[in-house]
Amino acid sequence: MNLPDRHISLAHGNGGRLMRELIELLFAKHLKNPTLDVQADAVTLPLERHGELLFTTDGFTVQPLEFPGGNIGSLSVHGTTNDLAVSGAIPKYLSLNAFIEEGFEVAALERIIISIAQAAKAIDVAVVAGDTKVVRRGEGGGVYLATTGIGIKTTEINLSMSQIQPGDRLLVSGPVGDHGIAVMLAREQFGLRGDLMSDAASVLPFTQALLDLPGLRFMRDPTRGGLATVAHELCRGTGLRVNLDQSAIPLRDPVVSVCDMLGYDPLYLACEGRVVAVIAADQADQALQRWQALPGGELARIIGETESNDPFVVLHTELGGSRILDELEDDPLPRIC
Amino acid sequence: MNLPDRHISLAHGNGGRLMRELIELLFAKHLKNPTLDVQADAVTLPLERHGELLFTTDGFTVQPLEFPGGNIGSLSVHGTTNDLAVSGAIPKYLSLNAFIEEGFEVAALERIIISIAQAAKAIDVAVVAGDTKVVRRGEGGGVYLATTGIGIKTTEINLSMSQIQPGDRLLVSGPVGDHGIAVMLAREQFGLRGDLMSDAASVLPFTQALLDLPGLRFMRDPTRGGLATVAHELCRGTGLRVNLDQSAIPLRDPVVSVCDMLGYDPLYLACEGRVVAVIAADQADQALQRWQALPGGELARIIGETESNDPFVVLHTELGGSRILDELEDDPLPRIC
């Protein structure tokens, strides 16, 4: 298999020699670890038998497949392991499904797989099971991925929306909307250019940093639908009002510029490496200090609070006004993750 | 959400209200179980802490999405849980990824989800995590699915190719190629019609029936690439010759007819509800009797044996001749699962 010259054919998905070569020479080569067995129907997970087992899955269809700060491969590792991290777990194992379009460049596929391997290694997660399917030319977007993750959480940690109290504080671990705007700029359809990088990254250092705070109620990563959607989920899940302080929400200048130009609201744009935490008011400053001390956490902020009032998301503007943030209806930027 | 009149739009994948409605009114409605929480980032798996945890994943791109005997939904449950079953495990939990094409009919999606629910219920498996993505019109094949499964296996059961000895017998649990031909006929591109049903089903009753036989070495379900591909995997994994007795391999008449007409070899066609077992010669008859006593197992047969000889797959014909079965190269029927 002479990788750089090759393109994926339907026969790479047929269960025969070419599929075996594709799996051995690309997937197994880069993702190898002691648990992965590409010949097996199922693998045994060597898990320590304390703590709870957490399970989550996510699909990825981002366009373009490669963007400043990442690609669909690293995104597929971060997206799924971040869902485990915000649940208070340590991610351990991933499975990987690839739906590859006939004609896709093998070299591009290899770059994506290498990114998966690097992202997984960085957080000590092993890709232990996988499957590839090849779809006809014109019936895929190059590559779609799905990753399913298993993590371990100590039973003492019990984060849930049901623990949120009126007066709790909302924190965000960094500026919002970078991923959405970086991917949009990479599409080039708007004729805009910029140096903005996606924030796509593991949030594990941020989630782990707060787990020993007894006032920590809940964490979530604002992906599709952005910060505003997480605020809406908090409203719906708690019956409380969520007040957001516009001037406190960290935003990078290029995000603000592009949003102003195109009429987007950055609060609805996807992040892929941020966390929103809800925490008791008396521990919010301590949590903030911990986050700000982490690499990439310098712009973490306390951005709002819950209130016993009609369940709306209310944005308090810098000029002293306020407006209700609606639930996302139209899709400002489809295929962002 | 007026289901029958609706088609999937890109906004059904954006993380906002429409996506929430799609998930609540279709996926959660039909798949509900105590562990599933469509609001959570990850779910805790309530697993008993004995036995080993087995993990597997599979993607599904079958065309057409609905065929006699099943659809992509039931297939996605059987395909993944069968991989756990042949490993000696009892499937417990599934995650589900759906990649849905813009414009897809909501009513068809609901039929697929109902099939997932029925197939899962029939084998007492719970779909506990999921994700939906919507791709642009012309960038998908209607629906692609990925399912990832977790099962439990008692530590005493240890099936592996490395246990296979020369002289072991190969059994198949039923006629081969039904799925491949049924899906092909459903495509209608060949102008053929037939009453053949896919064999897509859970193999759990068949795998469980043999687990207490100490001579059981290994099991595998012949899917993509069919029986011949499993035989090749046995060759490669053991270094032994695999002798297949052509006259013993069960084949339904319509499969033979269509294969004769179109020049297909049924041994390379996908099954989705059969098992190949490798077992010590002195327990092969006992295993066969158990399988034949099961519903759907009437046509189970002993079809071959391993031999200490050059590692080829050799088909012994009814007339006393023999020929080597090559590894699958061309794809006779792409997109069969």
XYZ file of C-alpha atoms in Angstrom:
674
model
C 0.000 0.000 0.000
C 1.813 3.064 -1.286
C 0.013 5.564 0.885
C 0.704 8.992 -0.636
C -0.446 7.962 -4.113
C -3.588 6.249 -3.074
C -7.210 7.140 -2.794
C -9.856 5.214 -0.947
C -11.882 2.829 -3.101
C -15.099 0.991 -2.312
C -13.019 -2.185 -2.014
C -11.348 -0.657 1.061
C -14.637 -1.294 2.836
C -15.450 -4.803 1.695
C -13.971 -6.939 4.445
C -11.214 -8.341 2.209
C -7.530 -7.738 1.654
C -7.666 -4.011 0.917
C -9.724 -3.293 4.030
C -7.328 -5.318 6.128
C -4.390 -3.367 4.693
C -6.118 -0.040 5.282
C -6.756 -0.954 8.894
C -3.318 -2.410 9.536
C -1.247 0.175 7.662
C -3.112 3.285 8.766
C -5.367 2.803 11.773
C -3.507 0.118 13.711
C -0.107 1.585 12.873
C -0.832 4.954 14.432
C -3.300 3.981 17.137
C -1.538 0.893 18.466
C -1.764 0.216 22.189
C -1.812 -2.924 24.344
C -5.603 -3.245 24.353
C -6.310 -2.603 20.664
C -6.740 -5.811 18.659
C -7.839 -5.153 15.084
C -8.429 -8.880 14.517
C -10.836 -9.304 17.405
C -14.608 -8.953 17.307
C -14.528 -7.294 20.728
C -11.793 -6.348 23.177
C -11.621 -6.835 26.913
C -11.242 -3.542 28.795
C -8.720 -3.858 31.606
C -10.498 -1.577 34.081
C -9.833 -1.216 37.742
C -12.933 -2.159 39.605
C -13.451 0.886 41.722
C -15.478 3.873 40.735
C -18.320 4.216 38.286
C -18.140 3.522 34.585
C -19.192 6.460 32.413
C -20.205 6.120 28.782
C -20.753 8.707 26.047
C -20.715 9.035 22.272
C -20.414 11.788 19.687
C -20.415 12.102 15.897
C -18.258 14.483 13.853
C -19.020 16.003 10.454
C -17.053 19.267 10.585
C -16.311 21.006 7.286
C -13.567 21.611 6.339
C -12.012 18.481 7.789
C -8.834 20.388 8.674
C -8.870 23.857 10.244
C -6.487 26.069 12.220
C -5.966 24.404 15.552
C -7.112 20.904 14.692
C -8.919 18.551 12.379
C -11.860 16.183 12.546
C -9.566 13.578 14.109
C -8.354 15.537 17.124
C -11.867 16.982 17.447
C -13.331 13.484 17.673
C -11.052 12.682 20.599
C -11.606 15.972 22.415
C -15.348 16.108 21.836
C -16.041 12.712 23.347
C -13.482 12.747 26.134
C -14.633 16.241 27.135
C -18.133 14.863 27.712
C -16.597 12.377 30.139
C -14.425 15.063 31.736
C -17.309 17.458 32.464
C -19.123 14.540 34.087
C -16.242 14.311 36.544
C -14.685 11.230 34.969
C -11.204 10.410 33.734
C -11.461 9.184 30.134
C -9.860 5.774 29.586
C -10.958 4.140 26.322
C -12.379 5.159 22.965
C -13.898 3.368 20.029
C -13.653 4.932 16.587
C -15.984 4.649 13.588
C -14.884 6.098 10.279
C -17.240 6.599 7.328
C -14.907 7.350 4.432
C -16.010 8.596 1.028
C -14.775 6.776 -2.049
C -11.989 8.797 -3.628
C -10.775 10.342 -0.371
C -7.041 10.918 -0.275
C -5.189 8.345 1.818
C -2.630 10.979 2.834
C -5.380 13.192 4.293
C -6.829 10.192 6.093
C -3.433 9.468 7.580
C -3.110 13.056 8.840
C -6.481 12.682 10.547
C -5.524 9.363 12.133
C -2.211 10.786 13.347
C -4.137 13.627 14.998
C -6.398 11.109 16.696
C -3.339 9.264 17.974
C -1.682 12.452 19.253
C -4.804 13.772 20.954
C -5.467 10.401 22.593
C -1.884 10.039 23.771
C -1.866 13.526 25.277
C -4.645 12.608 27.682
C -3.653 8.956 28.145
C -6.697 7.538 26.387
C -6.475 4.410 24.225
C -8.460 3.818 21.045
C -9.235 0.136 21.525
C -11.968 -0.688 19.008
C -12.858 0.616 15.599
C -14.692 0.101 12.358
C -14.349 1.562 8.881
C -16.981 1.837 6.194
C -16.527 3.228 2.701
C -19.463 5.029 1.074
C -19.858 5.886 -2.591
C -18.453 9.069 -4.057
C -21.038 11.796 -3.515
C -22.582 10.131 -0.463
C -20.205 11.425 2.185
C -18.342 14.549 3.171
C -14.857 13.043 2.881
C -14.806 11.540 6.365
C -17.348 11.347 9.137
C -16.224 10.034 12.501
C -17.963 8.754 15.595
C -16.157 8.173 18.854
C -17.559 6.441 21.909
C -15.830 6.879 25.231
C -15.564 5.085 28.539
C -14.300 6.799 31.660
C -13.993 6.157 35.364
C -15.412 8.427 38.043
C -15.033 8.047 41.774
C -18.433 7.494 43.325
C -17.980 10.479 45.670
C -18.212 12.858 42.741
C -21.821 13.494 41.875
C -22.332 16.428 39.560
C -25.827 17.110 38.302
C -28.120 19.985 37.437
C -30.389 18.914 40.267
C -27.783 20.149 42.738
C -27.803 23.704 41.414
C -29.103 26.301 43.897
C -30.278 29.886 43.402
C -27.316 32.213 43.728
C -24.768 29.730 42.361
C -22.146 31.254 40.094
C -21.391 30.384 36.468
C -17.780 30.268 35.327
C -16.353 29.813 31.867
C -12.825 28.517 31.411
C -11.870 30.760 28.469
C -13.090 32.899 25.584
C -16.075 31.569 23.666
C -16.734 31.173 19.947
C -13.136 30.620 18.795
C -13.889 27.209 17.329
C -16.958 28.376 15.449
C -15.239 31.370 13.889
C -11.984 29.510 13.146
C -13.866 26.796 11.259
C -15.977 29.378 9.468
C -12.902 31.293 8.339
C -11.339 28.038 7.136
C -14.296 27.546 4.806
C -13.216 30.605 2.860
C -16.729 31.058 1.548
C -16.932 34.432 3.244
C -13.730 35.750 1.732
C -12.406 36.499 5.213
C -9.035 35.588 6.622
C -7.756 35.526 10.118
C -5.213 34.038 12.461
C -7.777 32.743 14.890
C -7.232 29.170 16.061
C -9.924 26.772 17.185
C -9.996 26.259 20.931
C -10.412 22.505 20.362
C -8.586 20.813 23.230
C -9.071 18.530 26.160
C -10.795 20.211 29.108
C -9.618 17.497 31.487
C -7.143 19.742 33.359
C -9.968 22.229 33.983
C -12.522 19.701 35.132
C -10.078 17.832 37.347
C -8.999 21.095 38.960
C -12.412 21.657 40.542
C -13.531 18.185 41.548
C -12.491 18.490 45.197
C -14.557 21.641 45.729
C -17.705 20.557 47.595
C -19.658 23.482 46.156
C -19.155 22.303 42.547
C -22.619 21.477 41.207
C -22.326 20.852 37.496
C -20.079 21.268 34.458
C -20.762 21.241 30.726
C -18.729 22.044 27.638
C -20.469 24.549 25.356
C -20.220 22.933 21.898
C -23.009 23.113 19.295
C -25.242 26.040 20.195
C -22.558 27.637 22.332
C -22.709 29.266 25.745
C -26.299 30.457 25.252
C -27.454 26.867 24.696
C -25.762 25.662 27.874
C -27.486 28.521 29.720
C -30.823 27.382 28.275
C -30.161 23.798 29.316
C -29.451 25.046 32.837
C -32.749 26.975 32.850
C -34.731 24.015 31.646
C -32.961 21.577 33.949
C -33.273 23.658 37.123
C -36.313 25.895 36.642
C -34.103 28.811 37.674
C -33.251 32.029 35.862
C -29.746 32.280 34.478
C -28.305 35.807 34.533
C -25.287 36.374 32.304
C -23.068 39.459 32.631
C -22.195 40.457 29.066
C -19.119 42.451 30.007
C -17.653 39.473 31.893
C -17.943 36.948 29.061
C -14.457 36.581 27.551
C -14.331 37.079 23.778
C -11.319 37.413 21.517
C -11.199 40.486 19.266
C -11.326 38.559 15.954
C -14.438 36.724 17.145
C -16.116 40.024 18.005
C -15.071 41.554 14.658
C -16.330 38.691 12.526
C -19.559 38.450 14.496
C -20.156 42.192 14.105
C -19.472 41.958 10.381
C -21.705 38.945 9.688
C -24.367 39.504 12.314
C -23.605 36.436 14.431
C -24.058 36.315 18.169
C -20.856 34.789 19.618
C -22.821 33.362 22.538
C -24.359 30.809 20.162
C -21.075 29.770 18.540
C -19.438 26.450 19.288
C -16.431 26.025 21.535
C -14.572 22.724 21.628
C -12.218 23.299 24.526
C -14.126 25.310 27.119
C -16.053 24.393 30.239
C -18.923 26.107 31.995
C -19.004 25.292 35.705
C -21.789 26.040 38.164
C -20.497 26.403 41.698
C -21.620 27.721 45.082
C -21.018 31.466 45.332
C -18.578 31.177 48.247
C -16.259 28.897 46.212
C -16.462 30.703 42.875
C -13.368 32.837 43.436
C -11.330 29.819 44.472
C -12.435 27.931 41.374
C -11.625 30.925 39.197
C -8.133 31.194 40.635
C -7.476 27.538 39.944
C -8.614 27.873 36.355
C -6.669 31.061 35.741
C -3.520 29.336 37.012
C -3.797 26.637 34.331
C -2.190 27.007 30.889
C -4.910 28.423 28.634
C -7.028 29.453 31.606
C -5.845 33.037 31.864
C -9.117 34.394 30.479
C -11.414 32.292 32.675
C -14.161 34.425 34.186
C -17.164 34.387 36.489
C -19.884 35.233 33.982
C -23.203 34.946 35.743
C -25.401 33.418 38.377
C -28.598 31.500 38.908
C -31.615 33.210 40.442
C -34.940 32.041 41.812
C -37.076 33.750 39.170
C -38.910 32.926 35.946
C -36.684 30.534 33.985
C -35.202 32.694 31.272
C -31.660 33.326 30.179
C -31.149 37.060 30.744
C -28.129 38.864 29.355
C -27.228 41.979 31.338
C -25.533 44.435 29.028
C -22.689 46.776 29.813
C -24.984 49.793 29.645
C -27.219 48.478 32.409
C -29.886 47.057 30.138
C -30.936 43.445 29.833
C -32.403 41.172 27.206
C -33.670 37.635 27.080
C -31.535 35.197 25.088
C -33.794 32.945 23.040
C -33.218 29.273 22.461
C -31.250 28.649 19.275
C -33.537 28.230 16.257
C -31.657 28.897 13.047
C -28.277 27.395 12.607
C -25.743 30.176 12.265
C -22.910 27.837 11.302
C -23.875 24.256 10.468
C -21.344 21.404 10.503
C -19.121 22.978 13.094
C -18.288 19.727 14.865
C -43.351 18.243 15.638
C -45.810 16.723 13.196
C -43.772 13.693 12.343
C -45.272 12.252 9.162
C -45.132 15.552 7.273
C -41.633 16.454 8.236
C -38.237 16.096 6.693
C -34.926 16.515 8.433
C -33.365 19.960 8.078
C -29.857 21.113 8.895
C -31.330 22.877 11.943
C -32.163 19.437 13.379
C -28.441 19.067 13.972
C -27.564 22.458 15.431
C -27.859 21.846 19.153
C -30.943 24.038 19.510
C -34.671 23.532 19.863
C -35.233 21.442 16.735
C -32.445 19.040 17.635
C -33.817 18.716 21.142
C -37.270 17.960 19.743
C -35.889 15.405 17.286
C -34.071 13.629 20.089
C -36.937 13.773 22.566
C -39.797 12.993 20.175
C -38.101 10.265 18.173
C -35.005 8.807 19.772
C -35.815 9.111 23.482
C -39.469 8.227 22.941
C -38.750 4.851 21.410
C -35.472 3.986 23.090
C -36.308 5.012 26.641
C -34.881 2.946 29.468
C -33.773 3.679 33.030
C -30.146 4.376 32.095
C -30.691 6.577 29.032
C -30.486 10.294 29.829
C -30.635 12.445 26.715
C -29.769 15.547 28.755
C -26.549 14.164 30.193
C -23.074 14.464 28.729
C -22.320 10.906 29.817
C -24.269 8.190 31.599
C -23.238 5.921 34.424
C -23.445 2.244 33.485
C -24.928 0.185 36.294
C -22.790 -2.913 35.778
C -22.363 -5.791 38.117
C -18.744 -6.027 39.039
C -18.004 -9.580 38.136
C -16.761 -10.771 34.800
C -14.873 -8.939 32.108
C -16.086 -5.898 30.234
C -16.124 -6.342 26.462
C -16.239 -3.438 24.024
C -16.886 -3.305 20.287
C -18.118 -0.915 17.603
C -19.543 -1.102 14.102
C -20.741 1.309 11.416
C -23.690 0.753 9.084
C -24.198 2.137 5.584
C -26.436 -0.510 4.007
C -28.352 0.458 0.857
C -31.318 0.341 0.673
C -31.941 1.348 4.263
C -34.920 -1.007 4.482
C -34.852 -4.545 3.073
C -36.803 -7.794 3.547
C -36.069 -9.003 7.054
C -34.778 -5.789 8.566
C -33.480 -2.286 8.127
C -30.349 -0.357 8.997
C -31.691 0.118 12.533
C -32.182 -3.522 13.486
C -28.949 -4.320 11.636
C -27.053 -1.811 13.771
C -28.206 -3.580 16.928
C -27.557 -7.098 15.653
C -24.220 -6.298 14.047
C -22.659 -4.866 17.178
C -24.237 -7.157 19.742
C -23.298 -10.184 17.605
C -19.644 -9.160 17.883
C -20.035 -9.291 21.653
C -21.948 -12.568 21.496
C -19.311 -14.392 19.426
C -16.721 -13.241 21.957
C -18.647 -15.143 24.602
C -20.207 -12.068 26.185
C -23.768 -11.080 27.002
C -24.473 -7.666 25.435
C -25.704 -5.088 27.941
C -25.456 -1.519 26.613
C -25.265 0.276 23.290
C -24.510 3.780 22.167
C -25.996 5.026 18.906
C -24.654 7.609 16.434
C -26.895 8.749 13.615
C -25.631 10.738 10.619
C -28.807 11.915 8.919
C -28.974 13.548 5.496
C -30.829 16.818 5.137
C -34.216 16.134 3.546
C -34.555 12.628 4.982
C -38.119 11.668 5.778
C -38.889 11.782 9.492
C -41.350 8.892 9.105
C -38.603 6.670 7.670
C -36.290 7.717 10.487
C -38.950 6.767 12.997
C -39.326 3.311 11.427
C -35.580 2.822 11.763
C -35.577 3.944 15.399
C -38.521 1.662 16.211
C -36.562 -1.246 14.717
C -33.587 -0.347 16.892
C -35.845 -0.327 19.940
C -37.427 -3.688 19.081
C -34.131 -5.385 18.301
C -32.581 -4.065 21.508
C -35.564 -5.090 23.619
C -35.570 -8.609 22.177
C -32.087 -9.264 23.539
C -32.416 -7.137 26.674
C -29.888 -4.515 25.590
C -30.358 -0.832 26.435
C -29.383 2.062 24.160
C -28.035 4.424 26.802
C -26.126 7.112 24.899
C -26.480 8.677 21.488
C -25.674 11.511 19.183
C -27.249 12.852 16.000
C -25.605 14.857 13.270
C -27.276 16.246 10.159
C -25.239 16.469 6.950
C -26.088 18.468 3.842
C -28.262 17.047 1.124
C -26.011 15.073 -1.220
C -23.414 14.346 1.472
C -25.010 11.276 3.008
C -26.875 8.142 2.052
C -30.058 8.972 3.971
C -28.859 7.600 7.293
C -25.579 6.136 8.458
C -25.450 4.587 11.914
C -22.700 3.566 14.288
C -23.339 1.483 17.369
C -20.867 0.750 20.132
C -21.552 -2.078 22.518
C -20.566 -3.141 25.990
C -21.029 -6.675 27.215
C -20.097 -8.838 30.165
C -18.233 -12.122 29.901
C -17.405 -14.503 32.710
C -13.654 -14.748 33.079
C -13.746 -18.546 32.664
C -14.735 -18.149 29.012
C -11.676 -17.571 26.909
C -12.282 -17.958 23.203
C -9.459 -17.131 20.850
C -7.929 -18.259 17.596
C -4.780 -19.201 19.485
C -6.670 -22.129 21.030
C -7.503 -23.704 17.697
C -5.855 -27.113 17.111
C -5.379 -29.149 13.944
C -8.376 -31.393 13.447
C -10.877 -29.007 15.056
C -14.235 -28.845 13.319
C -15.933 -25.811 11.795
C -19.669 -25.396 12.256
C -22.005 -22.853 10.734
C -25.317 -22.064 12.418
C -27.405 -21.732 9.243
C -27.419 -21.070 5.511
C -24.995 -18.429 4.265
C -25.459 -15.479 1.908
C -29.132 -14.749 2.638
C -28.418 -11.211 3.832
C -26.253 -10.350 0.855
C -28.736 -11.605 -1.714
C -31.798 -10.172 0.097
C -30.228 -6.705 0.182
C -29.123 -7.020 -3.428
C -32.617 -7.985 -4.557
C -34.041 -5.032 -2.590
C -31.897 -2.688 -4.686
C -33.906 -3.653 -7.747
C -31.041 -2.615 -9.987
C -30.769 -6.143 -11.275
C -34.423 -6.446 -12.216
C -34.707 -9.549 -10.060
C -37.341 -10.318 -7.481
C -37.481 -12.869 -4.775
C -38.967 -13.776 -1.443
C -35.628 -14.210 0.267
C -35.327 -12.566 3.678
C -32.138 -11.306 5.247
C -30.866 -13.540 8.022
C -30.154 -10.430 10.136
C -30.782 -11.458 13.735
C -29.137 -11.825 17.078
C -26.832 -14.835 17.310
C -26.879 -14.726 21.099
C -28.934 -17.940 21.516
C -26.402 -19.763 19.326
C -23.309 -18.453 21.058
C -24.705 -18.988 24.542
C -25.656 -22.551 23.648
C -22.017 -23.623 23.253
C -20.219 -21.716 25.986
C -20.127 -24.600 28.458
C -18.419 -26.938 25.979
C -14.737 -27.071 27.003
C -13.701 -27.876 23.427
C -15.130 -24.608 22.053
C -12.157 -22.649 20.693
C -13.485 -19.661 18.799
C -16.588 -18.139 17.211
C -17.073 -15.436 14.588
C -20.042 -14.113 12.649
C -19.419 -14.073 8.889
C -20.495 -10.562 7.833
C -18.666 -8.518 5.165
C -16.678 -10.944 3.047
C -18.782 -13.909 4.155
C -17.809 -17.413 5.186
C -14.728 -17.449 2.933
C -13.335 -14.388 4.709
C -13.808 -15.950 8.141
C -11.999 -19.037 6.839
C -9.146 -16.792 5.663
C -8.975 -15.080 9.030
C -8.745 -18.505 10.673
C -5.885 -19.450 8.338
C -3.988 -16.271 9.003
C -4.630 -16.365 12.739
C -3.651 -20.000 13.261
C -1.213 -20.871 10.463
C -3.375 -23.933 9.794
C -5.131 -25.070 6.641
C -8.908 -24.712 6.634
C -10.708 -27.427 4.660
C -14.316 -26.674 3.732
C -16.706 -29.337 2.492
C -18.738 -27.680 -0.252
C -21.624 -30.136 -0.094
C -22.049 -29.528 3.646
C -22.303 -25.745 3.462
C -26.001 -24.871 3.810
C -27.334 -22.613 1.034
C -30.904 -21.667 0.259
C -32.115 -22.297 -3.298
C -32.761 -18.617 -4.143
C -29.204 -17.750 -3.059
C -27.784 -20.472 -5.309
C -30.000 -19.348 -8.220
C -29.086 -15.681 -8.006
C -25.400 -16.482 -7.560
C -25.454 -18.783 -10.595
C -27.200 -16.113 -12.641
C -24.911 -13.236 -11.686
C -21.674 -15.111 -11.183
C -21.338 -14.498 -7.445
C -19.756 -16.961 -5.065
C -22.123 -17.297 -2.089
C -19.210 -18.071 0.214
C -18.147 -14.408 -0.031
C -21.609 -12.962 0.636
C -22.484 -11.334 3.942
C -24.577 -12.983 6.612
C -25.878 -10.949 9.545
C -27.287 -13.657 11.759
C -24.979 -16.648 11.449
C -22.077 -17.925 13.528
C -19.075 -19.994 12.615
C -17.745 -21.979 15.564
C -14.467 -23.876 15.796
C -14.651 -26.750 18.247
C -12.748 -29.885 19.190
C -13.728 -32.791 16.932
C -15.099 -34.901 19.781
C -17.620 -32.192 20.740
C -18.679 -31.119 17.259
C -21.694 -33.412 17.090
C -22.923 -32.258 20.479
C -22.569 -28.628 19.428
C -24.392 -29.315 16.185
C -27.278 -30.975 17.993
C -27.633 -27.971 20.297
C -27.704 -25.567 17.379
C -30.135 -27.649 15.360
C -32.504 -27.721 18.332
C -32.687 -23.901 18.384
C -35.305 -21.976 16.368
C -33.603 -21.050 13.101
C -30.843 -23.591 13.670
C -32.366 -26.442 11.709
C -29.859 -26.033 8.871
C -26.740 -25.786 11.054
C -23.997 -28.011 9.713
C -20.436 -29.194 10.330
C -18.737 -27.709 7.283
C -15.041 -28.298 7.612
C -11.968 -28.775 9.726
C -8.537 -27.390 10.397
C -5.456 -29.268 9.314
C -1.738 -28.985 9.977
C -0.733 -28.090 6.429
C 0.107 -25.024 4.333
C -2.274 -22.265 5.396
C -4.799 -22.094 2.576
C -8.551 -22.245 2.503
C -9.351 -25.326 0.444
C -12.854 -26.021 -0.784
C -13.517 -29.705 -1.384
C -16.142 -30.065 -4.062
C -18.887 -32.587 -4.326
C -17.187 -34.342 -7.227
C -14.078 -35.049 -5.194
C -12.044 -32.137 -6.532
C -10.657 -29.254 -4.525
C -9.778 -25.609 -5.111
C -8.155 -22.860 -3.116
C -10.462 -20.033 -2.065
C -8.661 -16.732 -2.531
C -8.894 -13.795 -0.185
C -11.640 -11.390 -1.226
C -10.338 -8.724 -3.601
C -13.167 -7.178 -5.569
C -16.302 -6.218 -3.769
C -19.158 -8.276 -5.150
C -21.817 -6.317 -3.290
C -20.686 -3.096 -1.632
C -22.675 -1.405 1.144
C -24.196 -4.616 2.416
C -24.043 -3.662 6.099
